[in-house]
Coordinates of C-alpha atoms in Angstrom, one line a residue:
X1 CA 98.6 28.0 27.5
X2 CA 102.4 28.2 27.3
X3 CA 102.4 29.5 23.7
X4 CA 101.3 32.9 22.6
X5 CA 97.9 33.0 21.0
X6 CA 98.1 34.6 17.5
X7 CA 95.6 35.3 14.7
X8 CA 96.6 34.7 11.1
X9 CA 95.6 34.9 7.5
X10 CA 97.1 33.1 4.5
X11 CA 97.2 34.9 1.1
X12 CA 97.9 33.7 -2.4
X13 CA 97.4 30.5 -4.3
X14 CA 100.7 29.0 -5.6
X15 CA 103.2 31.4 -3.9
X16 CA 101.6 31.9 -0.5
X17 CA 102.5 34.0 2.5
X18 CA 101.0 34.0 6.0
X19 CA 100.2 37.2 7.9
X20 CA 100.3 37.0 11.7
X21 CA 98.5 39.5 13.9
X22 CA 100.3 40.1 17.2
X23 CA 98.8 41.7 20.3
X24 CA 101.1 43.8 22.6
X25 CA 103.9 41.6 24.0
X26 CA 103.0 38.6 21.7
X27 CA 105.7 37.1 19.5
X28 CA 106.5 34.5 16.8
X29 CA 109.6 32.6 15.9
X30 CA 110.7 31.9 12.4
X31 CA 113.5 30.2 10.4
X32 CA 116.0 32.6 8.9
X33 CA 115.2 33.6 5.3
X34 CA 111.4 33.3 5.7
X35 CA 110.7 36.9 6.7
X36 CA 108.7 39.0 4.2
X37 CA 107.5 42.2 5.9
X38 CA 106.4 43.7 9.2
X39 CA 104.7 46.8 10.5
X40 CA 106.5 49.5 12.5
X41 CA 106.5 48.6 16.2
X42 CA 107.6 45.0 15.8
X43 CA 111.1 44.2 17.1
X44 CA 113.3 41.5 15.5
X45 CA 115.9 39.6 17.6
X46 CA 118.1 36.7 16.8
X47 CA 118.1 34.0 19.5
X48 CA 119.7 30.6 20.2
X49 CA 117.4 27.7 19.2
X50 CA 113.7 28.3 19.3
X51 CA 113.4 30.3 22.4
X52 CA 111.4 27.7 24.4
X53 CA 114.4 27.1 26.7
X54 CA 115.3 30.7 27.4
X55 CA 114.2 30.3 31.1
X56 CA 116.6 27.4 31.5
X57 CA 119.7 29.7 31.3
X58 CA 122.7 29.4 29.1
X59 CA 122.9 25.6 29.1
X60 CA 119.3 25.3 28.0
X61 CA 119.9 27.7 25.2
X62 CA 123.0 25.8 24.0
X63 CA 121.2 22.5 24.1
X64 CA 118.2 23.9 22.2
X65 CA 120.6 25.3 19.5
X66 CA 122.5 22.1 19.3
X67 CA 119.4 20.2 18.4
X68 CA 119.0 22.4 15.4
X69 CA 122.5 21.6 14.2
X70 CA 121.5 17.9 14.0
X71 CA 118.6 18.7 11.7
X72 CA 120.9 20.7 9.4
X73 CA 119.4 24.1 10.4
X74 CA 121.2 27.2 11.7
X75 CA 122.0 27.6 15.4
X76 CA 119.9 30.7 15.5
X77 CA 116.3 31.6 14.9
X78 CA 114.6 34.9 14.7
X79 CA 111.9 36.2 17.1
X80 CA 109.5 38.9 16.1
X81 CA 107.8 40.7 19.1
X82 CA 105.1 43.4 19.3
X83 CA 106.7 46.0 21.5
X84 CA 104.0 48.7 21.2
X85 CA 100.4 49.3 22.1
X86 CA 97.9 48.1 19.5
X87 CA 97.9 45.1 17.2
X88 CA 100.7 44.8 14.6
X89 CA 101.3 42.4 11.7
X90 CA 104.3 40.4 10.5
X91 CA 104.4 38.2 7.4
X92 CA 106.4 35.2 6.3
X93 CA 106.6 33.8 2.7
X94 CA 106.9 30.3 1.4
X95 CA 110.4 29.6 -0.1
X96 CA 109.1 28.0 -3.3
X97 CA 105.7 27.3 -5.0
X98 CA 103.3 25.4 -2.8
X99 CA 101.0 25.7 0.2
X100 CA 101.3 26.9 3.7
X101 CA 99.7 24.6 6.2
X102 CA 98.4 26.0 9.6
X103 CA 98.7 23.5 12.5
X104 CA 96.9 24.0 15.7
X105 CA 99.0 21.7 17.9
X106 CA 96.3 21.3 20.5
X107 CA 94.4 19.3 17.9
X108 CA 97.3 17.0 17.3
X109 CA 98.1 16.0 20.8
X110 CA 100.7 18.7 21.2
X111 CA 103.2 17.2 18.7
X112 CA 103.7 17.1 14.9
X113 CA 106.6 15.4 13.1
X114 CA 107.8 16.8 9.8
X115 CA 110.7 16.8 7.3
X116 CA 113.6 19.0 8.3
X117 CA 113.0 21.9 5.9
X118 CA 109.2 22.1 6.3
X119 CA 108.9 24.4 9.3
X120 CA 108.1 28.1 8.4
X121 CA 107.1 29.9 11.7
X122 CA 105.2 29.4 14.9
X123 CA 103.9 31.2 18.0
X124 CA 106.5 31.9 20.7
X125 CA 106.5 29.0 23.2
X126 CA 106.3 26.3 20.5
X127 CA 109.4 24.0 20.7
X128 CA 111.2 23.0 17.5
X129 CA 113.2 19.8 18.3
X130 CA 114.4 16.6 16.7
X131 CA 112.8 13.2 16.2
X132 CA 115.2 10.2 15.9
X133 CA 114.4 7.2 13.9
X134 CA 115.0 3.9 15.7
X135 CA 114.8 1.8 12.6
X136 CA 117.9 1.3 10.4
X137 CA 115.9 0.9 7.2
X138 CA 114.1 4.2 7.7
X139 CA 117.3 5.9 8.6
X140 CA 119.3 4.8 5.5
X141 CA 116.6 4.8 2.9
X142 CA 113.8 7.1 4.2
X143 CA 115.1 10.2 2.4
X144 CA 115.2 12.1 5.7
X145 CA 117.9 10.0 7.4
X146 CA 117.7 9.2 11.1
X147 CA 116.5 12.6 12.1
X148 CA 113.3 14.4 11.4
X149 CA 111.9 17.6 13.0
X150 CA 109.3 17.7 15.7
X151 CA 107.1 20.6 16.6
X152 CA 105.7 20.5 20.1
X153 CA 103.5 22.8 22.2
X154 CA 100.0 24.2 22.5
X155 CA 100.1 27.0 19.9
X156 CA 99.9 27.6 16.2
X157 CA 102.7 26.5 13.8
X158 CA 103.0 26.8 10.1
X159 CA 104.8 24.4 7.7
X160 CA 105.3 24.6 4.0
X161 CA 104.5 22.0 1.3
X162 CA 105.7 22.0 -2.3
X163 CA 103.1 21.9 -5.1
X164 CA 99.7 20.7 -4.0
X165 CA 99.0 19.4 -0.5
X166 CA 97.0 16.3 0.3
X167 CA 95.7 15.5 3.8
X168 CA 95.0 11.9 4.6
X169 CA 93.3 10.7 7.8
X170 CA 94.2 7.1 8.4
X171 CA 92.2 4.7 10.6
X172 CA 93.8 2.2 12.9
X173 CA 95.8 -0.3 10.8
X174 CA 95.2 1.6 7.6
X175 CA 98.4 1.9 5.5
X176 CA 99.4 4.5 3.0
X177 CA 102.4 4.1 0.6
X178 CA 104.2 7.4 -0.2
X179 CA 107.3 8.4 -2.1
X180 CA 109.8 9.2 0.6
X181 CA 110.4 12.8 -0.6
X182 CA 106.6 13.6 -0.8
X183 CA 106.1 13.3 3.0
X184 CA 105.5 16.7 4.7
X185 CA 104.7 15.4 8.1
X186 CA 102.4 13.3 10.3
X187 CA 100.9 13.1 13.8
X188 CA 102.6 11.4 16.6
X189 CA 100.7 8.1 16.5
X190 CA 101.5 7.3 12.9
X191 CA 103.9 4.4 12.4
X192 CA 106.5 5.4 9.8
X193 CA 108.6 2.8 8.1
X194 CA 110.4 2.0 4.8
X195 CA 109.4 -0.8 2.4
X196 CA 111.3 -2.4 -0.5
X197 CA 109.4 -1.9 -3.8
X198 CA 110.1 -5.4 -5.0
X199 CA 110.5 -6.9 -8.4
X200 CA 113.6 -6.7 -10.6
X201 CA 111.8 -4.6 -13.3
X202 CA 110.4 -2.2 -10.8
X203 CA 113.7 -1.8 -9.1
X204 CA 115.8 -1.3 -12.2
X205 CA 113.5 0.3 -14.6
X206 CA 110.6 1.7 -12.6
X207 CA 112.4 5.1 -12.1
X208 CA 110.8 5.5 -8.7
X209 CA 113.6 4.3 -6.5
X210 CA 114.0 1.1 -4.6
X211 CA 112.0 2.1 -1.5
X212 CA 108.9 3.9 -0.5
X213 CA 107.6 5.1 2.8
X214 CA 104.7 3.2 4.6
X215 CA 102.6 5.2 7.0
X216 CA 100.2 3.3 9.2
X217 CA 97.3 4.8 11.2
X218 CA 95.7 5.9 13.3
X219 CA 96.6 9.5 12.6
X220 CA 96.8 12.3 10.0
X221 CA 99.4 12.4 7.2
X222 CA 100.3 15.4 5.0
X223 CA 101.7 14.7 1.5
X224 CA 103.2 17.2 -1.0
X225 CA 103.1 16.8 -4.8
X226 CA 106.3 18.6 -5.5
X227 CA 109.2 18.0 -3.1
X228 CA 111.9 20.6 -3.5
X229 CA 114.5 17.9 -4.1
X230 CA 112.5 16.7 -7.1
X231 CA 112.1 20.3 -8.5
X232 CA 115.8 21.0 -8.1
X233 CA 116.7 17.7 -9.8
X234 CA 114.6 18.5 -12.8
X235 CA 116.1 22.0 -13.1
X236 CA 119.6 20.4 -12.8
X237 CA 118.9 17.9 -15.5
X238 CA 117.6 20.7 -17.8
X239 CA 120.7 22.8 -17.2
X240 CA 123.2 23.0 -20.2
X241 CA 126.3 20.8 -19.9
X242 CA 129.2 22.4 -18.1
X243 CA 127.1 24.6 -15.8
X244 CA 128.9 23.6 -12.7
X245 CA 127.9 19.9 -13.0
X246 CA 130.0 17.4 -11.1
X247 CA 132.4 15.6 -13.4
X248 CA 131.6 12.4 -11.6
X249 CA 127.9 12.6 -12.0
X250 CA 128.0 9.7 -14.4
X251 CA 129.9 7.4 -12.1
X252 CA 128.6 4.0 -11.0
X253 CA 128.2 5.2 -7.4
X254 CA 126.4 8.4 -8.5
X255 CA 124.0 6.4 -10.6
X256 CA 123.3 3.9 -7.8
X257 CA 122.6 6.7 -5.4
X258 CA 120.1 8.2 -7.8
X259 CA 118.4 4.8 -8.2
X260 CA 118.1 4.3 -4.5
X261 CA 116.7 7.8 -3.9
X262 CA 114.3 7.7 -6.8
X263 CA 115.9 10.6 -8.6
X264 CA 117.2 8.6 -11.6
X265 CA 114.7 8.3 -14.4
X266 CA 115.3 5.7 -17.1

């Protein structure tokens, strides 16, 4: 195996955190801001990219970090290493209410595709890259643009879902229609596309946006009940007038953008 083997335990129900047990010289990588606590003896370092290209020299590090810029993430990630004898533990917390999903990449063909802000942490050796969409419809109306995140390797990775998580295993040719914001991720053989809702009443008054995602098997799909964008939108709508709201929020273009994304409720 190229990735470090780590043991883990997930605690909590609605606000979960994952505790990783590291043997001597084992390490994990994590997004900035997800760290919760660690035992004495674990060393924390900031690195370019995900650390999977460290052996490729400076150019490899720069390319790895550049990929992260395209997904809207920081150039840097944090690596936590056990530098002492004996097992040590480090914990990472979910950023908002939901579930932490453990992914053994060896069971998914070594690759899992997810939305850009879903990744939480992973064993050192797992690569965090980008997945480009080759379809214009998916790029413009898929909610995630042309770029999604891909997690590759043979170790454990952890992603976060908002609200309650649903796991759907699709057979060959079986199709699932999902709100674009509710997708957590899917396995590499899933065909992901965008479909027009159809119907004037549905489009103008349905309140669910003009498009939904279609995911066709074979493969596994993870769906979340509460995307962060939906949660943030409801909080924004409930905020008193004048609390930093954009003066142009009622403009025609603003309203049209809300309809397309599914954020406007009639």
